[in-house]
Every structure is written in C-alpha cells, then in structure tokens.
mmCIF file of N, CA and C in Angstrom:
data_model
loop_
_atom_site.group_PDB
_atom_site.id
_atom_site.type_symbol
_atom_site.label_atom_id
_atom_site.label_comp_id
_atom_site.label_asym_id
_atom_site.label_seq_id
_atom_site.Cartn_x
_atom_site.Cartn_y
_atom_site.Cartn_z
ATOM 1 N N UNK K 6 0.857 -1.178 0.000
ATOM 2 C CA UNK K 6 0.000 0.000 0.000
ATOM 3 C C UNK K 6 0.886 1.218 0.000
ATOM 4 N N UNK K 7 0.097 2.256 -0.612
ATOM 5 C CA UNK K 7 1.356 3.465 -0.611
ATOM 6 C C UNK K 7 0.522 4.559 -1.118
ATOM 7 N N UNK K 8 0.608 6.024 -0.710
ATOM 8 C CA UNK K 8 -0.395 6.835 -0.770
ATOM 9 C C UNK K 8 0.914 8.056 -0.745
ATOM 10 N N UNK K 9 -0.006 9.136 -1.580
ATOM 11 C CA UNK K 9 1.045 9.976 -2.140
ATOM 12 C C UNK K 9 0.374 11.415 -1.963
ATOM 13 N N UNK K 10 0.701 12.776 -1.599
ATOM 14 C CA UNK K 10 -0.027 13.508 -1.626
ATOM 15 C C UNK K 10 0.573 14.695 -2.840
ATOM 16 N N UNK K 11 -0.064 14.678 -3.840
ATOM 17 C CA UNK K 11 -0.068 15.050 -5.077
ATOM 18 C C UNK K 11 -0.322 16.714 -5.047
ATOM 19 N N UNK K 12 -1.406 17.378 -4.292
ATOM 20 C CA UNK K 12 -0.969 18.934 -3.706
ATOM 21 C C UNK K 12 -2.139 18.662 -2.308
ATOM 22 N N UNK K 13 -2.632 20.191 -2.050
ATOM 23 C CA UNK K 13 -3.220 19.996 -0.684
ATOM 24 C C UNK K 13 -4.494 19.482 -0.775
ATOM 25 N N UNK K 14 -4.530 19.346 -1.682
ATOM 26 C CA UNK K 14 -6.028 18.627 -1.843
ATOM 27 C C UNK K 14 -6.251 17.588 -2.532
ATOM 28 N N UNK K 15 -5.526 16.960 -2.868
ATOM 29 C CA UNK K 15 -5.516 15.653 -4.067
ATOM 30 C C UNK K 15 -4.248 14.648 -3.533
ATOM 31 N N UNK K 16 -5.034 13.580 -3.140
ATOM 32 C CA UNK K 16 -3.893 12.435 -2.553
ATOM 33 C C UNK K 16 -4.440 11.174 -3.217
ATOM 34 N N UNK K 17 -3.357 10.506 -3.823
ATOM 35 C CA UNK K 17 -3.323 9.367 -4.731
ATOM 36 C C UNK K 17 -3.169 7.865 -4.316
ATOM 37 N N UNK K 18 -3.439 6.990 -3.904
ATOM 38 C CA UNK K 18 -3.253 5.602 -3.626
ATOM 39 C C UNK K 18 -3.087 4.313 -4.554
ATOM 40 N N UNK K 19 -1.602 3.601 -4.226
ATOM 41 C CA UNK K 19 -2.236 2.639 -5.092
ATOM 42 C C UNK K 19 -1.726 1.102 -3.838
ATOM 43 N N UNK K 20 -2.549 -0.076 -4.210
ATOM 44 C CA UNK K 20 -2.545 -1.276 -3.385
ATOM 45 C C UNK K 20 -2.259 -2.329 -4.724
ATOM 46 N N UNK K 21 -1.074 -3.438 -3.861
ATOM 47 C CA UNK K 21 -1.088 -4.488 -4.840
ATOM 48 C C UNK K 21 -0.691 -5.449 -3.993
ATOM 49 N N UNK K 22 -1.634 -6.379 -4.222
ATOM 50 C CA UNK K 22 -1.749 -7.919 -3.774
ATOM 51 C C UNK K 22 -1.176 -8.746 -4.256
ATOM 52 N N UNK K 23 0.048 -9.132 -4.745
ATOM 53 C CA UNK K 23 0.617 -10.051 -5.904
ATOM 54 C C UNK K 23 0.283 -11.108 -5.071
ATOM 55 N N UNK K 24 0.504 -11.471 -4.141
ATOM 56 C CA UNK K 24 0.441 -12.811 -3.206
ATOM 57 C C UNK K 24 -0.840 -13.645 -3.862
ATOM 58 N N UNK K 25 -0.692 -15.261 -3.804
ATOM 59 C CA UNK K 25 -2.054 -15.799 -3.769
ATOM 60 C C UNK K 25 -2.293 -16.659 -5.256
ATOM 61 N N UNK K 26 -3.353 -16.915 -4.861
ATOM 62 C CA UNK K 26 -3.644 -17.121 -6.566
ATOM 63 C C UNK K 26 -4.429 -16.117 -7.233
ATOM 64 N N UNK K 27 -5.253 -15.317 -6.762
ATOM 65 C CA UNK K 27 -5.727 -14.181 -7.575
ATOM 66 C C UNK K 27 -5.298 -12.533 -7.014
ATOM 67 N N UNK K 28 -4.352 -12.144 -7.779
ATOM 68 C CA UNK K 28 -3.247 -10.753 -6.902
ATOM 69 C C UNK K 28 -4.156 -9.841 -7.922
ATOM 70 N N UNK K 29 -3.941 -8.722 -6.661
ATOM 71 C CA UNK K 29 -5.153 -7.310 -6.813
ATOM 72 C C UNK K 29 -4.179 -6.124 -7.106
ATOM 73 N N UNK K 30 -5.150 -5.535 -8.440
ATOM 74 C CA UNK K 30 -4.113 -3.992 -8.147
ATOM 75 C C UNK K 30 -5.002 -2.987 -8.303
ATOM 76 N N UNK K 31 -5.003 -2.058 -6.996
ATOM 77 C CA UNK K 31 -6.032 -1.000 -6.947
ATOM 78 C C UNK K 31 -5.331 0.161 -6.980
ATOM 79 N N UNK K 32 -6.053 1.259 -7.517
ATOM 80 C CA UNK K 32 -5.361 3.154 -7.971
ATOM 81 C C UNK K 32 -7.092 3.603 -7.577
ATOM 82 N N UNK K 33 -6.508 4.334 -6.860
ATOM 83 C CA UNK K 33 -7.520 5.449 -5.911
ATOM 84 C C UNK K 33 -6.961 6.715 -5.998
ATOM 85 N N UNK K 34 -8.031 8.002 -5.509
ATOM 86 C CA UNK K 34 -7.373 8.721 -5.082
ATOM 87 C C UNK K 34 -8.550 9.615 -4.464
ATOM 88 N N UNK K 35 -8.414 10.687 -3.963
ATOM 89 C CA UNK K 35 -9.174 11.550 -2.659
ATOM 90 C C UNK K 35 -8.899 12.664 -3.525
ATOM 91 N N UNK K 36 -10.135 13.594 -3.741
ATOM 92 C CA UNK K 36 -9.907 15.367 -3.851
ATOM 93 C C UNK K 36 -11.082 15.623 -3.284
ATOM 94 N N UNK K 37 -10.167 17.212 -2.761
ATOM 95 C CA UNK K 37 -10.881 17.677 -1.607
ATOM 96 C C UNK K 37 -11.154 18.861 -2.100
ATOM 97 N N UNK K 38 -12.536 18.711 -2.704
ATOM 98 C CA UNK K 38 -13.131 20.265 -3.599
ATOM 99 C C UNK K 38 -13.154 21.533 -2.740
ATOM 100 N N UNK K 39 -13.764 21.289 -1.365
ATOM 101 C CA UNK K 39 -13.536 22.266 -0.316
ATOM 102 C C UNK K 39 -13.909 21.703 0.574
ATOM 103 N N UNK K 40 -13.750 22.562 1.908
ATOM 104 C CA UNK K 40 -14.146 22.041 3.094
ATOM 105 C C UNK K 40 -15.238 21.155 3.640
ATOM 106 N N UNK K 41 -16.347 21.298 2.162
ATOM 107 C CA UNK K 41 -17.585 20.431 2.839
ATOM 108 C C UNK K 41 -17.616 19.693 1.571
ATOM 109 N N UNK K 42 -16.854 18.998 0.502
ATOM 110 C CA UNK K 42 -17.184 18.390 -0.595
ATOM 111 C C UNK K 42 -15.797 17.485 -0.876
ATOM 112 N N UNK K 43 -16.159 16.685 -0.867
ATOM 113 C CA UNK K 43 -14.894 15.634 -1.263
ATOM 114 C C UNK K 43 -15.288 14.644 -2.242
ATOM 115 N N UNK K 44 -14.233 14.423 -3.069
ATOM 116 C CA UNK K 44 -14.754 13.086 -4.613
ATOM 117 C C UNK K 44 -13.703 12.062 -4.200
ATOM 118 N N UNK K 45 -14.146 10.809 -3.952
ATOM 119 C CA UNK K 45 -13.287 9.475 -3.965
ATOM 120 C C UNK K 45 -13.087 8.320 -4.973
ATOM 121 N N UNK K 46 -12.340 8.089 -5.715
ATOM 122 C CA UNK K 46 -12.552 7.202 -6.975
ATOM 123 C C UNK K 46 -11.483 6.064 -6.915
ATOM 124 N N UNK K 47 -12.287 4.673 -7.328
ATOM 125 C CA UNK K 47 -11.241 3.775 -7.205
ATOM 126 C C UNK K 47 -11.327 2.645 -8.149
ATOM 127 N N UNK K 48 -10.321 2.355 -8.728
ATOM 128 C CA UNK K 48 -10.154 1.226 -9.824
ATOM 129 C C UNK K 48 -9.674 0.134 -9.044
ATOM 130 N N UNK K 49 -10.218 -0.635 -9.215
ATOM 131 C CA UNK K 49 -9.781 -2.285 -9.232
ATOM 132 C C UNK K 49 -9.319 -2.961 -10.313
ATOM 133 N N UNK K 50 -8.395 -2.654 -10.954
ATOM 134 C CA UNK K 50 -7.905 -3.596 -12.464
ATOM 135 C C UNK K 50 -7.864 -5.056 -12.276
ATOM 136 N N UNK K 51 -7.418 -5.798 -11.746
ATOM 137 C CA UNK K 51 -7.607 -7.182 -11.422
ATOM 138 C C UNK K 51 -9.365 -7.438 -11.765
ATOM 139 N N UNK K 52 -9.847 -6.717 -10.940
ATOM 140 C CA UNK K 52 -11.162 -7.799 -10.499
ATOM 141 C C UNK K 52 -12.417 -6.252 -11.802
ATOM 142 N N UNK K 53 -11.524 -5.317 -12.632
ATOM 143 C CA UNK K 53 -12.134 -4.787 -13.212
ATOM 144 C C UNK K 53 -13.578 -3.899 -13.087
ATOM 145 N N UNK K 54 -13.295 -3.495 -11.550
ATOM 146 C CA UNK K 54 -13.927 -2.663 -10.710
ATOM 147 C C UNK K 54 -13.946 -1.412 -10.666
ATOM 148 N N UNK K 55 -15.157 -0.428 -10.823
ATOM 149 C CA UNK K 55 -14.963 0.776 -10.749
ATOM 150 C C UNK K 55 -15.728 1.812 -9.790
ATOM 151 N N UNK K 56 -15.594 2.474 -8.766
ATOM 152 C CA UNK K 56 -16.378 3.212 -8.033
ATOM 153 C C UNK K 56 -15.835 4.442 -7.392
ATOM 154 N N UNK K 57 -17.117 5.676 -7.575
ATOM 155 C CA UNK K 57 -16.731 7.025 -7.459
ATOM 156 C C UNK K 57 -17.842 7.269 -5.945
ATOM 157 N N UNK K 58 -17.711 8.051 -5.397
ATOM 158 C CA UNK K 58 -18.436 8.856 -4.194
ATOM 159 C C UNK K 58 -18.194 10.281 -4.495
ATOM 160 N N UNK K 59 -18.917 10.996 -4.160
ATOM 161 C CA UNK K 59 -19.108 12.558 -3.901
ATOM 162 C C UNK K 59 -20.081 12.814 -2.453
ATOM 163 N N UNK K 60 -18.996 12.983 -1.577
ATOM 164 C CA UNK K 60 -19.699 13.160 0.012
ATOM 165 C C UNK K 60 -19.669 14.663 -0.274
ATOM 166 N N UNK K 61 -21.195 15.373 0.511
ATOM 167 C CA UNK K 61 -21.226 16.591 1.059
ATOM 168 C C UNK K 61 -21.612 16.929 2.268
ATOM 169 N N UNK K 62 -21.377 17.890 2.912
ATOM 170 C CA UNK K 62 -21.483 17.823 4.301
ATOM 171 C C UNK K 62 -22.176 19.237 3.993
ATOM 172 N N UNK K 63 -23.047 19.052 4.320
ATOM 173 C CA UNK K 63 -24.586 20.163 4.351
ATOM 174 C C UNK K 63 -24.214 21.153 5.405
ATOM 175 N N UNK K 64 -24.575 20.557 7.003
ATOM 176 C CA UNK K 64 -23.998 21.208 8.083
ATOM 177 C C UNK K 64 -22.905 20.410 8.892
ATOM 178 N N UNK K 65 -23.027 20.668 9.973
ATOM 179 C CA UNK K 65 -22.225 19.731 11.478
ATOM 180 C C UNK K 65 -22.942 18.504 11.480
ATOM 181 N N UNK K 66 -24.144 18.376 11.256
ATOM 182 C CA UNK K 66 -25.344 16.890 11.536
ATOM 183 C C UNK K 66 -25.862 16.505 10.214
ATOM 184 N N UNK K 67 -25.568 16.974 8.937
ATOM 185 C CA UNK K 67 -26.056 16.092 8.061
ATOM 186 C C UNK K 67 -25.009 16.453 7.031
ATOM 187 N N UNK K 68 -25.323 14.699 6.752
ATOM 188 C CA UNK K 68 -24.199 14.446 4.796
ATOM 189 C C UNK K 68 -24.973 13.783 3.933
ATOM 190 N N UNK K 69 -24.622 14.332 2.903
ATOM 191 C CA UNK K 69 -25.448 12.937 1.645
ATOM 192 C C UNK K 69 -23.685 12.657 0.871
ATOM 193 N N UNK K 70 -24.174 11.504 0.585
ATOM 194 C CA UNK K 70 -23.168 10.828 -0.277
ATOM 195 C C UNK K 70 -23.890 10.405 -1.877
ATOM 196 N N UNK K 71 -23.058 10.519 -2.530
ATOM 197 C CA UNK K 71 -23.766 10.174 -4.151
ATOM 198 C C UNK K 71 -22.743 9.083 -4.404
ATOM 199 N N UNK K 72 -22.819 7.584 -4.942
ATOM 200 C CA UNK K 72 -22.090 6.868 -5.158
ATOM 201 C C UNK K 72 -22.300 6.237 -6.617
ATOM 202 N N UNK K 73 -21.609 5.582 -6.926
ATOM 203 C CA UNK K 73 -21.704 4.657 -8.604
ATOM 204 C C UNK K 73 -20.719 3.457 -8.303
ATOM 205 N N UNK K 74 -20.969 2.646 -8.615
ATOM 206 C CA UNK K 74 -20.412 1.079 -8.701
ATOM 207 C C UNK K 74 -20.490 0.951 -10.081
ATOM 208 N N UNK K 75 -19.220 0.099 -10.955
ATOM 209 C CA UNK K 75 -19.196 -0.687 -12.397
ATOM 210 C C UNK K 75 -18.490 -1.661 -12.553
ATOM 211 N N UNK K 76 -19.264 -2.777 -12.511
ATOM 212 C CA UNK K 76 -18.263 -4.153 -12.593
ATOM 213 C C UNK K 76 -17.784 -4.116 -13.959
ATOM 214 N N UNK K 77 -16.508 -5.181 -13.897
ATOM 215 C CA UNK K 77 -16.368 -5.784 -15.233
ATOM 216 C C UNK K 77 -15.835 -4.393 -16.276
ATOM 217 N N UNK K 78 -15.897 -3.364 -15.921
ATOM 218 C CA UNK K 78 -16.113 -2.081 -16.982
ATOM 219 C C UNK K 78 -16.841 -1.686 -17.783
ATOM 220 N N UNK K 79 -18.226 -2.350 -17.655
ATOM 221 C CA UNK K 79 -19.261 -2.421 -18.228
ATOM 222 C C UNK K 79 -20.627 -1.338 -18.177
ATOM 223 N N UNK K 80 -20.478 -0.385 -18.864
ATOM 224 C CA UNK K 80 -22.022 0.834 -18.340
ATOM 225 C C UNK K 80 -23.235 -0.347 -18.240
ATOM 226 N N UNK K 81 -23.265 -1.110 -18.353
ATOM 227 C CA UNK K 81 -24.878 -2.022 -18.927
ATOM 228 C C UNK K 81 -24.498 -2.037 -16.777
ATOM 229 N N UNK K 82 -23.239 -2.443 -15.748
ATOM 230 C CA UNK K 82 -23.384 -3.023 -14.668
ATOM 231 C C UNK K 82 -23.295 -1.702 -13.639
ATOM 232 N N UNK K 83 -23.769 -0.795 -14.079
ATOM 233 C CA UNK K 83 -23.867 0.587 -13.264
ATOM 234 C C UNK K 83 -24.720 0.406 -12.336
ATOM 235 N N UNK K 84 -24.245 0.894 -11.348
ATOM 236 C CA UNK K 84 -25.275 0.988 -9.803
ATOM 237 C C UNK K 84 -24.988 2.562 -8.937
ATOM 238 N N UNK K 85 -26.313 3.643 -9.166
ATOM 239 C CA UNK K 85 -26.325 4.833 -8.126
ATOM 240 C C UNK K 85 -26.726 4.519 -7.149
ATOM 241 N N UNK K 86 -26.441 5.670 -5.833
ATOM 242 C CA UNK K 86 -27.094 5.162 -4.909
ATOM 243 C C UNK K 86 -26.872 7.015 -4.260
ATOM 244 N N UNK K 87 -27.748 6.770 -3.687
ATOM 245 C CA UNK K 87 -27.849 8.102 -2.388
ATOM 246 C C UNK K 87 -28.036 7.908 -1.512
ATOM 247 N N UNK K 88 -26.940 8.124 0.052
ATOM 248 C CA UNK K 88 -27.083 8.153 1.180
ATOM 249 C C UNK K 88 -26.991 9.331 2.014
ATOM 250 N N UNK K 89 -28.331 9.795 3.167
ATOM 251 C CA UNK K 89 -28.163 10.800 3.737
ATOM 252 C C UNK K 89 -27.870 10.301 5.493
ATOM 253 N N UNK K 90 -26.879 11.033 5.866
ATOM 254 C CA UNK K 90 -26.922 10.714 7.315
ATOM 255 C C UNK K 90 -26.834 11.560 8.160
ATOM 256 N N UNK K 91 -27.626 12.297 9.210
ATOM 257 C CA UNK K 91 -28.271 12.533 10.281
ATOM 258 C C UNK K 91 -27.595 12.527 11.544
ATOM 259 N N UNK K 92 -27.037 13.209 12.529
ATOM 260 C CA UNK K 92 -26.707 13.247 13.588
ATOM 261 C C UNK K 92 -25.148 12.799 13.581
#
C-alpha cells in the first residue's frame, strides 16, 4: 500500500496484492473540492472494478453521499445510490 499527496487537496493511492492465486491492483485517489465536498474514486484492475463517491457535508449533523459502482467495466453493470446521514 502506498499513498502519495499530489498537492493539498488531491492524494493518490495505489494497493497491490501479488500474493495468492488471484493478486489485486487498486489506484484510488481523494480530492478535496472544499471544506464540505470531497470526490473518492477507485479502480480495481484485477477484479475490473470501478467506483466514485461525492460526500457533502450540508452542516455539522447532516451528509449525503452520491455513489456509482461498475463491474467488469461495463455501463450495462452501473449501480447509483444516495445516502443521507443525520446526527
């Protein structure tokens, strides 16, 4: 694992599993639009995985998150989702 900070707001990750019989290689990374908005995105090349978040932080007690899942690399295996959380 190894994580890199690219400027003050953009930090890069990447993970590799060679071990095993099925070895993983993941590239992520974090930007931090401003104080209440952050985008998270992460590839799975091995297992051909793709998923983004956009958290916002409304106030002190509430966030919504906007997410997307894509297996395989496939638009046909797209999944949104919206989560709000409270307290």
């Amino acid at each position: 694992l190894g994580s890199f900070k690219v400027d003050k707001d953009l930090t890069g990750a990447v993970r590799a599993d060679l071990g095993g019989k099925s070895p993983e290689i993941q590239v992520g990374g974090v930007y931090k639009c401003n104080s209440n908005t952050s985008m998270k995105g992460k590839i799975n090349v091995s297992t051909k995985a793709l998923d983004f978040t956009v958290k916002q932080s409304l106030d002190k007690n509430m966030k919504v998150t906007a997410s997307a899942s894509m297996k395989d690399f496939s638009p046909k295996s797209m999944v949104f989702g919206v989560k709000a959380t409270l307290g």
